Amino acid sequence: MHRKLSILDETGFAVLRDYDGPVIHRSEWEALAYLDWKSGGDTNFAPLASATGEMDCRGFWDSGKPDKGGIWTANRDISPSLTGYVEGVGGNYGRVRVIKLNPSGEAEAVRQLHRDDNNRLNPDGTGWVVRSWLELDDTAGRSVFILREDKDDPRSETRIPLHPGMQLVIDTERLWHVVWHPGPRPRYALITSWESSPIVDNWLHREQADPRRLASVG
């Protein structure tokens, strides 16, 4: 058994309050070195932390380790605000990446529903690995996170409209997920793998959204 986060027990996700820290300038994510790596659509990823510190998008298991204990890549020097955001949480992180998602249609996005393999090689008794998103740039109000308990059952679906500054945490090994981003320009977001721990649990509770904001989630 793994330690898990109680805040995710009911739904598998948590919508947090909007980021209100130091300004993260567009130049940080636009200047990063991106790799052509496909996941959930027409995507490129800029690795900020990888298993070895190399510019690598592969799973940590290829290096014989679970998705935690990430090592900063050369992209760290380009993005001090993004790395500061991650380090400010204080938890054990694994993969840290900025995703660049190009526009797609709704049907195409739904075909890309997937679950992540976050906990391969993760020893029993340690923290379950989940992922957080910090939305950086998109067409506000048009991008939508689609979550399903059952990939083929729309009745199990939750849709979360996205906007820059939004923070979410999702158990992406439990939930099928994808972002439908109609464009017109690419969407960028910071994705971080976290080991579930009291530190991460405290961060989530500090950052919980006002329940009234959750009225738009459905």
CSV table of C-alpha atoms in Angstrom, one decimal:
chain,number,residue,atom,x,y,z
A,1,MET,CA,0.0,0.0,0.0
A,2,HIS,CA,1.1,3.6,-0.7
A,3,ARG,CA,0.5,6.8,1.3
A,4,LYS,CA,-2.2,8.8,-0.5
A,5,LEU,CA,-3.7,12.3,-0.3
A,6,SER,CA,-7.1,12.4,1.4
A,7,ILE,CA,-8.1,15.5,-0.6
A,8,LEU,CA,-8.1,13.3,-3.8
A,9,ASP,CA,-10.1,10.4,-2.2
A,10,GLU,CA,-13.5,11.3,-3.5
A,11,THR,CA,-12.9,12.6,-7.0
A,12,GLY,CA,-9.2,12.0,-7.8
A,13,PHE,CA,-8.6,15.7,-8.5
A,14,ALA,CA,-8.5,19.0,-6.7
A,15,VAL,CA,-8.9,22.5,-8.1
A,16,LEU,CA,-6.8,24.9,-6.2
A,17,ARG,CA,-7.0,28.7,-6.0
A,18,ASP,CA,-5.2,30.7,-8.7
A,19,TYR,CA,-1.5,31.2,-8.5
A,20,ASP,CA,-0.8,34.5,-6.8
A,21,GLY,CA,3.0,34.4,-6.5
A,22,PRO,CA,5.7,36.3,-8.3
A,23,VAL,CA,5.0,37.1,-11.9
A,24,ILE,CA,6.2,34.3,-14.3
A,25,HIS,CA,7.0,36.1,-17.6
A,26,ARG,CA,6.1,34.5,-20.9
A,27,SER,CA,9.8,34.7,-21.9
A,28,GLU,CA,10.6,31.9,-19.4
A,29,TRP,CA,8.5,29.2,-21.0
A,30,GLU,CA,9.0,30.5,-24.6
A,31,ALA,CA,12.8,30.4,-24.3
A,32,LEU,CA,12.9,26.8,-23.0
A,33,ALA,CA,14.4,24.0,-25.0
A,34,TYR,CA,11.5,21.7,-26.1
A,35,LEU,CA,11.5,18.1,-27.3
A,36,ASP,CA,9.1,16.5,-29.8
A,37,TRP,CA,7.4,14.2,-27.4
A,38,LYS,CA,3.7,13.2,-27.9
A,39,SER,CA,1.3,12.7,-25.1
A,40,GLY,CA,-2.4,13.4,-25.2
A,41,GLY,CA,-2.3,15.3,-28.5
A,42,ASP,CA,0.1,17.3,-30.6
A,43,THR,CA,2.6,18.1,-27.9
A,44,ASN,CA,6.1,19.2,-27.2
A,45,PHE,CA,7.7,19.1,-23.8
A,46,ALA,CA,10.5,21.1,-22.1
A,47,PRO,CA,12.0,19.0,-19.3
A,48,LEU,CA,12.9,21.1,-16.3
A,49,ALA,CA,13.7,18.0,-14.1
A,50,SER,CA,14.3,14.5,-15.4
A,51,ALA,CA,15.6,11.2,-13.9
A,52,THR,CA,19.2,12.0,-14.7
A,53,GLY,CA,19.3,15.7,-15.3
A,54,GLU,CA,19.6,15.2,-19.0
A,55,MET,CA,17.1,16.6,-21.5
A,56,ASP,CA,14.9,13.5,-21.4
A,57,CYS,CA,11.1,13.0,-21.4
A,58,ARG,CA,11.2,9.3,-20.8
A,59,GLY,CA,9.7,7.6,-17.7
A,60,PHE,CA,12.0,7.5,-14.7
A,61,TRP,CA,11.8,3.6,-14.8
A,62,ASP,CA,14.1,3.7,-17.8
A,63,SER,CA,16.7,4.8,-15.3
A,64,GLY,CA,15.7,2.3,-12.6
A,65,LYS,CA,13.8,4.7,-10.3
A,66,PRO,CA,10.3,5.8,-9.5
A,67,ASP,CA,8.9,9.1,-10.7
A,68,LYS,CA,10.4,11.1,-7.8
A,69,GLY,CA,13.9,12.5,-6.9
A,70,GLY,CA,13.9,14.6,-10.1
A,71,ILE,CA,17.2,16.3,-11.1
A,72,TRP,CA,17.1,19.7,-12.7
A,73,THR,CA,18.1,20.0,-16.4
A,74,ALA,CA,19.8,22.9,-18.2
A,75,ASN,CA,16.3,24.4,-18.6
A,76,ARG,CA,16.4,25.4,-15.0
A,77,ASP,CA,18.7,28.4,-15.7
A,78,ILE,CA,16.1,29.7,-18.2
A,79,SER,CA,13.2,29.4,-15.9
A,80,PRO,CA,14.0,30.6,-12.4
A,81,SER,CA,10.3,31.5,-11.6
A,82,LEU,CA,9.0,28.1,-12.6
A,83,THR,CA,11.7,26.2,-10.7
A,84,GLY,CA,11.1,28.5,-7.7
A,85,TYR,CA,7.4,27.6,-7.8
A,86,VAL,CA,8.3,23.8,-7.6
A,87,GLU,CA,10.9,24.2,-5.0
A,88,GLY,CA,8.6,26.5,-2.9
A,89,VAL,CA,6.2,23.6,-2.3
A,90,GLY,CA,9.0,21.7,-0.5
A,91,GLY,CA,7.9,18.2,-1.6
A,92,ASN,CA,9.6,15.4,-3.4
A,93,TYR,CA,9.2,16.0,-7.1
A,94,GLY,CA,9.9,13.8,-10.1
A,95,ARG,CA,9.3,14.8,-13.7
A,96,VAL,CA,8.9,18.6,-14.1
A,97,ARG,CA,8.0,19.7,-17.6
A,98,VAL,CA,6.4,22.5,-19.5
A,99,ILE,CA,3.9,21.2,-22.0
A,100,LYS,CA,3.2,23.0,-25.3
A,101,LEU,CA,-0.1,21.7,-26.6
A,102,ASN,CA,-1.2,22.7,-30.1
A,103,PRO,CA,-4.9,23.2,-30.9
A,104,SER,CA,-7.2,20.3,-31.7
A,105,GLY,CA,-10.8,19.4,-32.2
A,106,GLU,CA,-13.0,18.0,-29.4
A,107,ALA,CA,-13.3,14.5,-30.9
A,108,GLU,CA,-9.6,14.3,-31.5
A,109,ALA,CA,-8.9,15.3,-27.9
A,110,VAL,CA,-11.3,12.7,-26.5
A,111,ARG,CA,-9.6,9.9,-28.6
A,112,GLN,CA,-6.4,10.9,-26.7
A,113,LEU,CA,-7.8,10.1,-23.2
A,114,HIS,CA,-5.1,8.3,-21.3
A,115,ARG,CA,-3.9,7.4,-17.8
A,116,ASP,CA,-0.3,7.9,-16.7
A,117,ASP,CA,2.2,5.3,-15.4
A,118,ASN,CA,3.4,7.3,-12.4
A,119,ASN,CA,4.1,4.6,-9.9
A,120,ARG,CA,6.1,2.0,-11.6
A,121,LEU,CA,9.0,0.9,-9.3
A,122,ASN,CA,7.4,2.9,-6.5
A,123,PRO,CA,8.0,0.8,-3.3
A,124,ASP,CA,5.1,-0.1,-1.0
A,125,GLY,CA,4.9,2.1,2.0
A,126,THR,CA,6.0,5.3,0.2
A,127,GLY,CA,4.0,8.1,-1.2
A,128,TRP,CA,1.7,7.6,-4.3
A,129,VAL,CA,2.8,9.8,-7.2
A,130,VAL,CA,0.3,12.4,-8.5
A,131,ARG,CA,0.6,15.3,-10.8
A,132,SER,CA,0.0,19.1,-10.6
A,133,TRP,CA,-0.7,21.6,-13.3
A,134,LEU,CA,0.0,25.3,-13.3
A,135,GLU,CA,-1.7,26.8,-16.4
A,136,LEU,CA,0.6,29.4,-18.0
A,137,ASP,CA,-1.0,30.5,-21.2
A,138,ASP,CA,-3.9,29.6,-23.4
A,139,THR,CA,-7.1,31.1,-24.8
A,140,ALA,CA,-8.8,31.8,-21.4
A,141,GLY,CA,-12.0,30.0,-20.9
A,142,ARG,CA,-11.8,27.8,-24.0
A,143,SER,CA,-9.3,25.0,-22.9
A,144,VAL,CA,-11.0,22.2,-21.0
A,145,PHE,CA,-9.5,19.4,-18.9
A,146,ILE,CA,-11.6,16.3,-19.5
A,147,LEU,CA,-11.5,13.7,-16.7
A,148,ARG,CA,-13.2,10.3,-16.7
A,149,GLU,CA,-13.3,7.4,-14.2
A,150,ASP,CA,-14.2,5.1,-17.2
A,151,LYS,CA,-12.6,5.9,-20.5
A,152,ASP,CA,-15.6,4.8,-22.5
A,153,ASP,CA,-18.3,6.2,-20.3
A,154,PRO,CA,-19.1,9.9,-20.7
A,155,ARG,CA,-21.4,9.7,-17.7
A,156,SER,CA,-18.2,9.3,-15.5
A,157,GLU,CA,-16.8,12.6,-17.0
A,158,THR,CA,-15.9,15.9,-15.3
A,159,ARG,CA,-14.9,18.9,-17.4
A,160,ILE,CA,-12.8,21.7,-15.9
A,161,PRO,CA,-12.5,25.0,-17.9
A,162,LEU,CA,-8.9,26.3,-17.7
A,163,HIS,CA,-7.4,29.7,-17.6
A,164,PRO,CA,-3.9,31.1,-17.0
A,165,GLY,CA,-2.8,30.9,-13.4
A,166,MET,CA,-5.1,28.0,-12.6
A,167,GLN,CA,-3.7,25.2,-10.3
A,168,LEU,CA,-4.9,21.6,-10.3
A,169,VAL,CA,-3.7,18.3,-8.8
A,170,ILE,CA,-4.9,15.1,-10.4
A,171,ASP,CA,-4.3,11.4,-9.6
A,172,THR,CA,-3.6,10.7,-13.3
A,173,GLU,CA,-3.0,7.0,-12.7
A,174,ARG,CA,-6.6,6.7,-11.5
A,175,LEU,CA,-8.3,9.1,-13.9
A,176,TRP,CA,-8.4,9.0,-17.7
A,177,HIS,CA,-7.6,12.6,-18.8
A,178,VAL,CA,-6.8,14.9,-21.6
A,179,VAL,CA,-7.0,18.6,-22.4
A,180,TRP,CA,-9.1,19.8,-25.3
A,181,HIS,CA,-7.5,23.0,-26.5
A,182,PRO,CA,-9.3,24.6,-29.5
A,183,GLY,CA,-6.6,27.3,-29.9
A,184,PRO,CA,-6.0,29.5,-31.8
A,185,ARG,CA,-2.5,29.6,-30.2
A,186,PRO,CA,-0.7,26.9,-28.3
A,187,ARG,CA,-1.5,26.2,-24.6
A,188,TYR,CA,1.4,26.0,-22.1
A,189,ALA,CA,1.3,24.5,-18.6
A,190,LEU,CA,3.8,23.4,-16.0
A,191,ILE,CA,3.3,19.7,-15.0
A,192,THR,CA,5.0,18.4,-11.9
A,193,SER,CA,5.0,14.8,-10.5
A,194,TRP,CA,4.7,14.8,-6.6
A,195,GLU,CA,5.2,12.1,-4.1
A,196,SER,CA,2.2,12.2,-1.7
A,197,SER,CA,3.4,13.4,1.7
A,198,PRO,CA,2.4,15.6,4.6
A,199,ILE,CA,4.3,18.4,2.9
A,200,VAL,CA,2.3,18.1,-0.3
A,201,ASP,CA,-0.9,17.6,1.6
A,202,ASN,CA,-0.3,20.8,3.6
A,203,TRP,CA,0.4,22.7,0.3
A,204,LEU,CA,-2.9,21.4,-1.2
A,205,HIS,CA,-4.9,22.5,1.8
A,206,ARG,CA,-3.3,25.9,1.9
A,207,GLU,CA,-4.1,26.4,-1.8
A,208,GLN,CA,-7.6,25.0,-1.9
A,209,ALA,CA,-10.0,27.0,-4.0
A,210,ASP,CA,-13.1,28.8,-2.7
A,211,PRO,CA,-15.9,26.2,-3.0
A,212,ARG,CA,-18.0,28.8,-4.9
A,213,ARG,CA,-15.4,28.6,-7.8
A,214,LEU,CA,-16.1,24.9,-8.2
A,215,ALA,CA,-19.5,25.7,-9.5
A,216,SER,CA,-18.0,25.9,-12.9
A,217,VAL,CA,-16.7,22.3,-12.7
A,218,GLY,CA,-19.0,19.7,-14.0
